[in-house]
Amino acid sequence: MMTTLFNLCFAIYLLALVTAAIALFAWRKPLSWVSIGALSAGALLQTVYIGMRWVEAGRAPFSNMFESLVLFAWALAVVYLVVRARINIPALSTATCLMVLLVMAYASAFESDIKPLMPALQSNWLSVHVFTCFLGYSGFAISFLSAIGFLVIARANSKCPDETKNNIDMVTAKTISFGFLFLTVGIITGAVWANSAWGTYWSWDPKETWSLITWFVYAIFLHCRYMRGWHGRRAAWIAIFGFCCVLFTYFGVSRWLPGLHSYA
Amino acid sequence: MAADAQDTPSQTQKPKTKSVAARITRVLASVPFASVVVALIAMACIVGTLLPQGQQVQQYLTAHPEREGLMSALDFAGLTHVFSALWFVGLLLMLAASLAVCSFKRYAAAMRLHGRPRSRAFGSLITHISMLLVLCGGVVRVVWGERGQLGFREGETAETFIVENRSVPLPFKIRLVKFTTEHHKVAGTESVTQEEEELLHVRIKNEENVWSIPVMEGASHALTAEDATPSAKNTYQVTILNRLPDFVINGGHATSRSDELNNPALRVQVIHNATTNIQWIFALHPGFNMHATSNQIPVEMIYTTEAPAPQSEQPVKDWKSTLEILDNDVVVKEKTIEVNAPLSYKGYTFYQSGYNPNDPKWTSLQVVRDPGVPLVYTGFLFLIVGLTMVFYLYPHGRHER
C-alpha cells in the first residue's frame, strides 16, 4: 500500500515535469495549469503518504535518509507552490519539478523499512527540528534554481526583458530570506533539543558546524544584497555557493564526517 | 610658555584620537568587515570539521603513525583544537564587537533621525542583539559553567561529580533509586512472526529421518521413508490446518488472542493408511498434545519458532533512572529521568547518559551547570522575532521593487 502510494506520487510528479517542460515551448497556459495541478496533487498525495507512515511508525517519519528525502521532495513542492502563487516563471516550474522527481528517485534508492528509534531521537523536537530545516533547505533549493536561471538568461539571452530578470532575481532573494528564517529556526530547535538530551546546546558536531557555515554564507548574501545593493550575477553566485554548502551539510557530512547526526 | 607648549599638543591630539576611534567604529560597523570576519569564522569551521580535533588526533595517529610530524605542525598552528583556540575566540570577539557597534550605530542613527528606531530597523536591531546575547551566553558557560559525569549503582547516594579527573562537590545529595533499560521488542519478534522461520518437525516412529516443514496454513506434504515406495501404507500425508500465534480457548473454541508469538500452536492433520489424526501442537509445550481425533498414527511432531534474540541484543528503547534529591538529608525532589527528560535542581541538571551492559543496576549521569542558558535562549527568541520582523513584517522587498 505504502509502496503503491509512493510510486503514484512519483508518477504524478513525472506528469508535472512533462507538462511543465512542454508548456515551456507550446500550449503554455493550459499545460502550465495541468503541471501545477499535478504538482499540487502530488504534494497532497505525498502528505497522505507521510501521514500514513507517521501513524504506522508511531513517530514523525523524519529520522533516516529515505524519510528525510521524502520530506525534502514534499517541502520543495509545497514551497514552490507558494512561490508560484505569487509569480509564474515557467522555466522555474520545470526545474523544480525535475528536482522533486530526482529527490524522489534518490529516496527510492534507500531502505524504506520503518525501524525503531534510538533513545535520543525519541523526542517531539525531532519533528520540529527536521521539518523546519527541510523547509529552509527547500527555500535554498529554489533560490539555487532561480540563480542558475538568472545566470543563463543574463548570458544567453540579452533580449530577455529586464522585468523577467528582476523577477528571477527577486525570487532568489525572497526564497533565501524564507530559507534563512527556517534554517535559523531549525538550528535553534536542534540546539534546544540537544540541550534537553545531552546538556549542551552546541558541541561543534560536524552537522551543526556545517549548518552554521551555511547560515553564515546566506547571512553574507543578505547583507551584501540589502546593505550593499548586490543584485544580479554576484548575488546569483553567492546563492549557488550557498546551496553547495546546503548539499554538503545534508549529504556530505552524513557520508564523510560522522558525528551526532551520523544516523541521518 | 611651557604650559602653552604642553597644552598645544593635547589640544591638537584630542580630535585626532576621536577620529581614530571613529575610524575604528566605522570599520567595525561596516558590512565588508563583518563579512570578512564571518567568512574567516566559516573557514575556521571548515578546518575544524575536516581536520581531526581534540581526542580524534590520537585516534588518527594510531591509524597513521607516519603523519606525526604533520599533526605536530597542525597542533602548533592551533588547527587541531580550532574551536577552543585563542585565535578562534578572537574571531568570535571581533564578530561580537562588530555586532555591538553595528547595533549601537543603527540605534543612534534612528534616534537622531526619527526619535525612535523605525520598525524595520528595530527588527534588524533585535536580530543583531540576539546574536550578542547568544555569544554572551557562551562566554558565561565557559567562565562559570561546569560539566561532568556521575556514575553510581541502584541504592547509592552521590555528593560529588567528576570534572576532568577532579571531584567537584554538589551542594546537595542525589540518590539512584532505580535504573532500568527498556528494549524494543521488534527485532526479536519480527523475525519469528514470519511463517517461513517457523518449522514443523515430523518424525515417523522407529525412523531416523526427520522432516522439517516450513509452517504455512493449508500446506500439505506427503512424507515417505527413504527406502520405502510411496503407497497408502508407507506415506504420511501431513497438512497444517490452522496456525494460531497466541493460542487461547475462548467460548469453547480455539482462537488467537493476538499476532504476537505468545503461545504458538498448529492444528495438524496426518492421514496414513486410511486413518486420519488431527491434533494441536504447541511450540512452547512440545510434550502437550490436544487430540481432536484418535491418535493411532505413529508419528512424532515438534513445532519450533526461531527463538527471539536475547534482550541484550535487541535495540535499546530507553534508559530510565529514578532519582531522589536530598537537601539536608531530606528528600526534596524525586523524578524518573530518561534521555530527553532531565532533572534540574539548584542550577544543576542531571541527564541520563550511560549504562553498563554487564551491570544492569549501574548508570552514569551527565551533570551540567550552565548559567548562560537563559541568555542563550533569550537570544534564540530574539533572533526568530527579529528575522520575522525583517523578512515578513517590514520586508525589504516592498522598497526593493
mmCIF file of C-alpha atoms in Angstrom, chain B residues 137-258:
data_model
loop_
_atom_site.group_PDB
_atom_site.id
_atom_site.type_symbol
_atom_site.label_atom_id
_atom_site.label_comp_id
_atom_site.label_asym_id
_atom_site.label_seq_id
_atom_site.Cartn_x
_atom_site.Cartn_y
_atom_site.Cartn_z
ATOM 1 C CA GLY B 137 25.636 33.114 26.983
ATOM 2 C CA GLY B 138 28.517 31.110 25.538
ATOM 3 C CA VAL B 139 31.041 33.191 27.489
ATOM 4 C CA VAL B 140 29.054 32.686 30.707
ATOM 5 C CA ARG B 141 29.059 28.943 30.072
ATOM 6 C CA VAL B 142 32.832 28.829 29.546
ATOM 7 C CA VAL B 143 33.627 31.022 32.579
ATOM 8 C CA TRP B 144 31.026 29.969 35.167
ATOM 9 C CA GLY B 145 29.647 26.705 33.824
ATOM 10 C CA GLU B 146 30.505 23.175 34.999
ATOM 11 C CA ARG B 147 30.131 19.928 33.181
ATOM 12 C CA GLY B 148 30.972 16.463 34.430
ATOM 13 C CA GLN B 149 29.930 12.873 34.992
ATOM 14 C CA LEU B 150 28.477 10.935 37.853
ATOM 15 C CA GLY B 151 28.251 7.138 37.999
ATOM 16 C CA PHE B 152 26.505 5.052 40.663
ATOM 17 C CA ARG B 153 24.512 1.876 41.298
ATOM 18 C CA GLU B 154 20.942 1.450 42.481
ATOM 19 C CA GLY B 155 20.591 2.472 46.123
ATOM 20 C CA GLU B 156 23.796 4.533 46.168
ATOM 21 C CA THR B 157 23.951 8.234 47.012
ATOM 22 C CA ALA B 158 26.423 10.699 45.482
ATOM 23 C CA GLU B 159 27.635 14.039 46.808
ATOM 24 C CA THR B 160 30.232 14.814 44.131
ATOM 25 C CA PHE B 161 30.709 14.530 40.382
ATOM 26 C CA ILE B 162 33.803 14.269 38.205
ATOM 27 C CA VAL B 163 35.002 17.172 36.052
ATOM 28 C CA GLU B 164 38.158 16.407 34.062
ATOM 29 C CA ASN B 165 39.512 13.895 36.605
ATOM 30 C CA ARG B 166 38.785 16.064 39.646
ATOM 31 C CA SER B 167 35.966 15.613 42.099
ATOM 32 C CA VAL B 168 33.575 18.553 42.435
ATOM 33 C CA PRO B 169 31.138 18.695 45.380
ATOM 34 C CA LEU B 170 27.403 19.068 44.837
ATOM 35 C CA PRO B 171 25.503 21.403 47.194
ATOM 36 C CA PHE B 172 23.077 18.523 47.871
ATOM 37 C CA LYS B 173 22.974 14.729 47.623
ATOM 38 C CA ILE B 174 21.479 12.645 44.864
ATOM 39 C CA ARG B 175 20.349 9.018 45.183
ATOM 40 C CA LEU B 176 19.715 6.477 42.433
ATOM 41 C CA VAL B 177 16.540 4.711 43.496
ATOM 42 C CA LYS B 178 16.094 2.589 40.375
ATOM 43 C CA PHE B 179 17.659 2.156 36.950
ATOM 44 C CA THR B 180 16.019 0.254 34.087
ATOM 45 C CA THR B 181 16.844 -0.393 30.461
ATOM 46 C CA GLU B 182 13.956 -0.908 28.058
ATOM 47 C CA HIS B 183 14.438 -2.749 24.773
ATOM 48 C CA HIS B 184 12.474 -2.677 21.548
ATOM 49 C CA LYS B 185 10.683 -5.979 21.049
ATOM 50 C CA VAL B 186 10.587 -5.525 17.293
ATOM 51 C CA ALA B 187 13.865 -7.051 16.188
ATOM 52 C CA GLY B 188 13.311 -10.292 18.048
ATOM 53 C CA THR B 189 9.655 -10.832 17.365
ATOM 54 C CA GLU B 190 9.613 -9.575 13.807
ATOM 55 C CA SER B 191 11.841 -12.366 12.652
ATOM 56 C CA VAL B 192 9.698 -15.013 14.285
ATOM 57 C CA THR B 193 6.365 -13.734 13.051
ATOM 58 C CA GLN B 194 7.445 -14.577 9.531
ATOM 59 C CA GLU B 195 5.968 -18.003 8.918
ATOM 60 C CA GLU B 196 8.919 -19.313 6.915
ATOM 61 C CA GLU B 197 11.043 -19.062 10.060
ATOM 62 C CA GLU B 198 8.692 -21.494 11.772
ATOM 63 C CA LEU B 199 9.109 -25.212 11.233
ATOM 64 C CA LEU B 200 7.107 -28.328 11.901
ATOM 65 C CA HIS B 201 9.469 -31.270 12.522
ATOM 66 C CA VAL B 202 7.925 -34.643 11.778
ATOM 67 C CA ARG B 203 9.480 -37.995 12.619
ATOM 68 C CA ILE B 204 7.914 -41.345 11.913
ATOM 69 C CA LYS B 205 8.372 -43.642 14.854
ATOM 70 C CA ASN B 206 11.268 -46.049 14.555
ATOM 71 C CA GLU B 207 12.659 -43.955 11.696
ATOM 72 C CA GLU B 208 15.801 -41.874 11.884
ATOM 73 C CA ASN B 209 14.771 -39.389 9.269
ATOM 74 C CA VAL B 210 13.177 -36.099 10.403
ATOM 75 C CA TRP B 211 11.270 -33.861 8.005
ATOM 76 C CA SER B 212 11.329 -30.123 8.758
ATOM 77 C CA ILE B 213 8.385 -28.479 7.049
ATOM 78 C CA PRO B 214 8.042 -24.676 6.748
ATOM 79 C CA VAL B 215 4.846 -23.658 8.504
ATOM 80 C CA MET B 216 2.130 -22.382 6.207
ATOM 81 C CA GLU B 217 -1.602 -22.733 6.715
ATOM 82 C CA GLY B 218 -3.079 -25.179 4.229
ATOM 83 C CA ALA B 219 0.284 -26.622 3.187
ATOM 84 C CA SER B 220 0.225 -30.361 2.654
ATOM 85 C CA HIS B 221 3.199 -32.714 2.399
ATOM 86 C CA ALA B 222 3.405 -36.410 1.542
ATOM 87 C CA LEU B 223 6.205 -37.987 3.593
ATOM 88 C CA THR B 224 7.637 -41.362 2.738
ATOM 89 C CA ALA B 225 10.623 -43.075 4.312
ATOM 90 C CA GLU B 226 13.727 -43.030 2.099
ATOM 91 C CA ASP B 227 13.872 -46.739 1.351
ATOM 92 C CA ALA B 228 10.097 -47.226 1.035
ATOM 93 C CA THR B 229 7.957 -46.904 -2.059
ATOM 94 C CA PRO B 230 5.149 -44.337 -1.882
ATOM 95 C CA SER B 231 1.882 -46.060 -1.009
ATOM 96 C CA ALA B 232 -1.030 -45.631 1.387
ATOM 97 C CA LYS B 233 0.816 -47.827 3.859
ATOM 98 C CA ASN B 234 4.187 -46.072 3.636
ATOM 99 C CA THR B 235 3.111 -42.492 3.056
ATOM 100 C CA TYR B 236 2.084 -39.978 5.690
ATOM 101 C CA GLN B 237 0.050 -37.024 4.369
ATOM 102 C CA VAL B 238 0.709 -34.100 6.750
ATOM 103 C CA THR B 239 -1.461 -30.984 6.403
ATOM 104 C CA ILE B 240 -1.233 -27.830 8.524
ATOM 105 C CA LEU B 241 -4.857 -26.863 9.025
ATOM 106 C CA ASN B 242 -4.520 -23.876 11.343
ATOM 107 C CA ARG B 243 -1.793 -21.697 12.819
ATOM 108 C CA LEU B 244 -2.594 -19.637 15.912
ATOM 109 C CA PRO B 245 0.309 -17.446 17.136
ATOM 110 C CA ASP B 246 -1.310 -16.733 20.521
ATOM 111 C CA PHE B 247 -3.461 -19.799 21.250
ATOM 112 C CA VAL B 248 -6.299 -19.487 23.709
ATOM 113 C CA ILE B 249 -9.638 -21.258 24.252
ATOM 114 C CA ASN B 250 -12.420 -18.726 24.076
ATOM 115 C CA GLY B 251 -16.060 -19.813 24.352
ATOM 116 C CA GLY B 252 -15.063 -23.406 23.729
ATOM 117 C CA HIS B 253 -13.225 -22.538 20.507
ATOM 118 C CA ALA B 254 -9.553 -22.240 19.828
ATOM 119 C CA THR B 255 -8.624 -18.736 18.771
ATOM 120 C CA SER B 256 -5.646 -16.378 18.725
ATOM 121 C CA ARG B 257 -5.507 -13.577 21.261
ATOM 122 C CA SER B 258 -3.016 -11.523 19.202
#
